[in-house]
Short mmCIF file of C-alpha atoms in Angstrom, two decimals:
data_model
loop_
_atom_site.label_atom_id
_atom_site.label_comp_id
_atom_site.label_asym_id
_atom_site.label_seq_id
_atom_site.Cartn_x
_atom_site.Cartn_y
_atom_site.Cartn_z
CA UNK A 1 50.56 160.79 49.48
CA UNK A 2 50.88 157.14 49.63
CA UNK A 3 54.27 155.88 50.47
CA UNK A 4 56.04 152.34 51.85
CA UNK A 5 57.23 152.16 55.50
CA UNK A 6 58.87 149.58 57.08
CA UNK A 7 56.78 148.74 60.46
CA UNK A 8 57.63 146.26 63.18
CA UNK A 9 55.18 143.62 63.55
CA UNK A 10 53.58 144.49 67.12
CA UNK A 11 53.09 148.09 66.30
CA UNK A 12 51.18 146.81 63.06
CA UNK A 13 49.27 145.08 65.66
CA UNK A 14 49.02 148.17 67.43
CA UNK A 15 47.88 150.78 64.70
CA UNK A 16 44.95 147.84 63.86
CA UNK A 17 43.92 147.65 67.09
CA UNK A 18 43.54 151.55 67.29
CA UNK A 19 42.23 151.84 64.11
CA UNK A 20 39.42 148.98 64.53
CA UNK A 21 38.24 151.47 67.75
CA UNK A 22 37.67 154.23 65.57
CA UNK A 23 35.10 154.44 62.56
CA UNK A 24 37.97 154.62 60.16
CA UNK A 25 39.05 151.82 57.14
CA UNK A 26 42.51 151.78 57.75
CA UNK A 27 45.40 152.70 59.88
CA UNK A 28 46.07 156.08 58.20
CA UNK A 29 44.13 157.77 60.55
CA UNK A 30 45.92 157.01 63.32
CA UNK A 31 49.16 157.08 61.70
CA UNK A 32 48.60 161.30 60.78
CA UNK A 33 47.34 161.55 64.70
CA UNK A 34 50.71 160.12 65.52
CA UNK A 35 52.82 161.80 63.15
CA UNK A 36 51.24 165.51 64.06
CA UNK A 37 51.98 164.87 67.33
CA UNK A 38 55.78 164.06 67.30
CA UNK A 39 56.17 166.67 65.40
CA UNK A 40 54.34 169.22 67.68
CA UNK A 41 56.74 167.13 70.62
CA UNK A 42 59.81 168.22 68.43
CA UNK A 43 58.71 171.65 67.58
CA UNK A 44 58.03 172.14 71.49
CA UNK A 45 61.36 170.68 72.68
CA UNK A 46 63.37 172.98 70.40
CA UNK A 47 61.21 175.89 71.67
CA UNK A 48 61.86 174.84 75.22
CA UNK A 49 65.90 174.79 74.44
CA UNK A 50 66.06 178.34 72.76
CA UNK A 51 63.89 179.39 75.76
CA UNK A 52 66.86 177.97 78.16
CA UNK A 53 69.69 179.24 75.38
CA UNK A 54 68.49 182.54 76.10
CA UNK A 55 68.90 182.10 80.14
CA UNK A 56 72.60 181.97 79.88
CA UNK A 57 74.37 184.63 81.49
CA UNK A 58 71.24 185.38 83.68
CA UNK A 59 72.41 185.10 86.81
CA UNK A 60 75.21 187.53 88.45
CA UNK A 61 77.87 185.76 89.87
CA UNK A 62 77.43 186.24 93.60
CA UNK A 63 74.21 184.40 92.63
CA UNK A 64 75.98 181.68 90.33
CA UNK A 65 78.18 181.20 92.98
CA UNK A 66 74.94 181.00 95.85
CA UNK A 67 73.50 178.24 93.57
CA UNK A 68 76.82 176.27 93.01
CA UNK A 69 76.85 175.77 96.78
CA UNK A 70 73.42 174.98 97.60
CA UNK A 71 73.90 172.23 94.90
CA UNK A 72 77.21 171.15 97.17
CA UNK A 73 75.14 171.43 100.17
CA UNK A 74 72.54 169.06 97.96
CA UNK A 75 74.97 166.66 96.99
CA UNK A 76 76.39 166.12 100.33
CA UNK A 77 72.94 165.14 101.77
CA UNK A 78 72.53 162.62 98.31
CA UNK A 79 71.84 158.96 99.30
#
């Protein structure tokens, strides 16, 4: 799909550069690379938050409570 994009002048410079390294024409190459993995990044990072969503609640509260206070105890030492 071809389609216009508005690209800063040094990462123009950039995606050349990249490209000229690699047997390829153009930058669309290394644009796809780039695109597949952000979105991979993205995918990953909402993983990783469900994953610590479903943590809440896991802890009792005598060990809540044990973890609030080694965090004081933390804090106090802090420079």
């Amino acid at each position: 799909m071809r389609t216009t994009v508005e690209i800063e002048d040094k990462h123009w410079a950039l995606l050349l550069e990249l490209a000229a390294k690699r047997p390829e024409k153009g930058v669309s190459g290394v644009l796809a690379e780039a695109i597949d993995t952000y979105l991979a990044a993205v995918e990953q990072n909402e993983a990783d938050r469900r994953a610590a969503l479903a943590l809440r609640g896991s802890l009792s509260g005598k060990e809540a409570e044990e973890m609030r206070a080694a965090i004081a105890r933390l804090r106090d030492t802090w420079r």
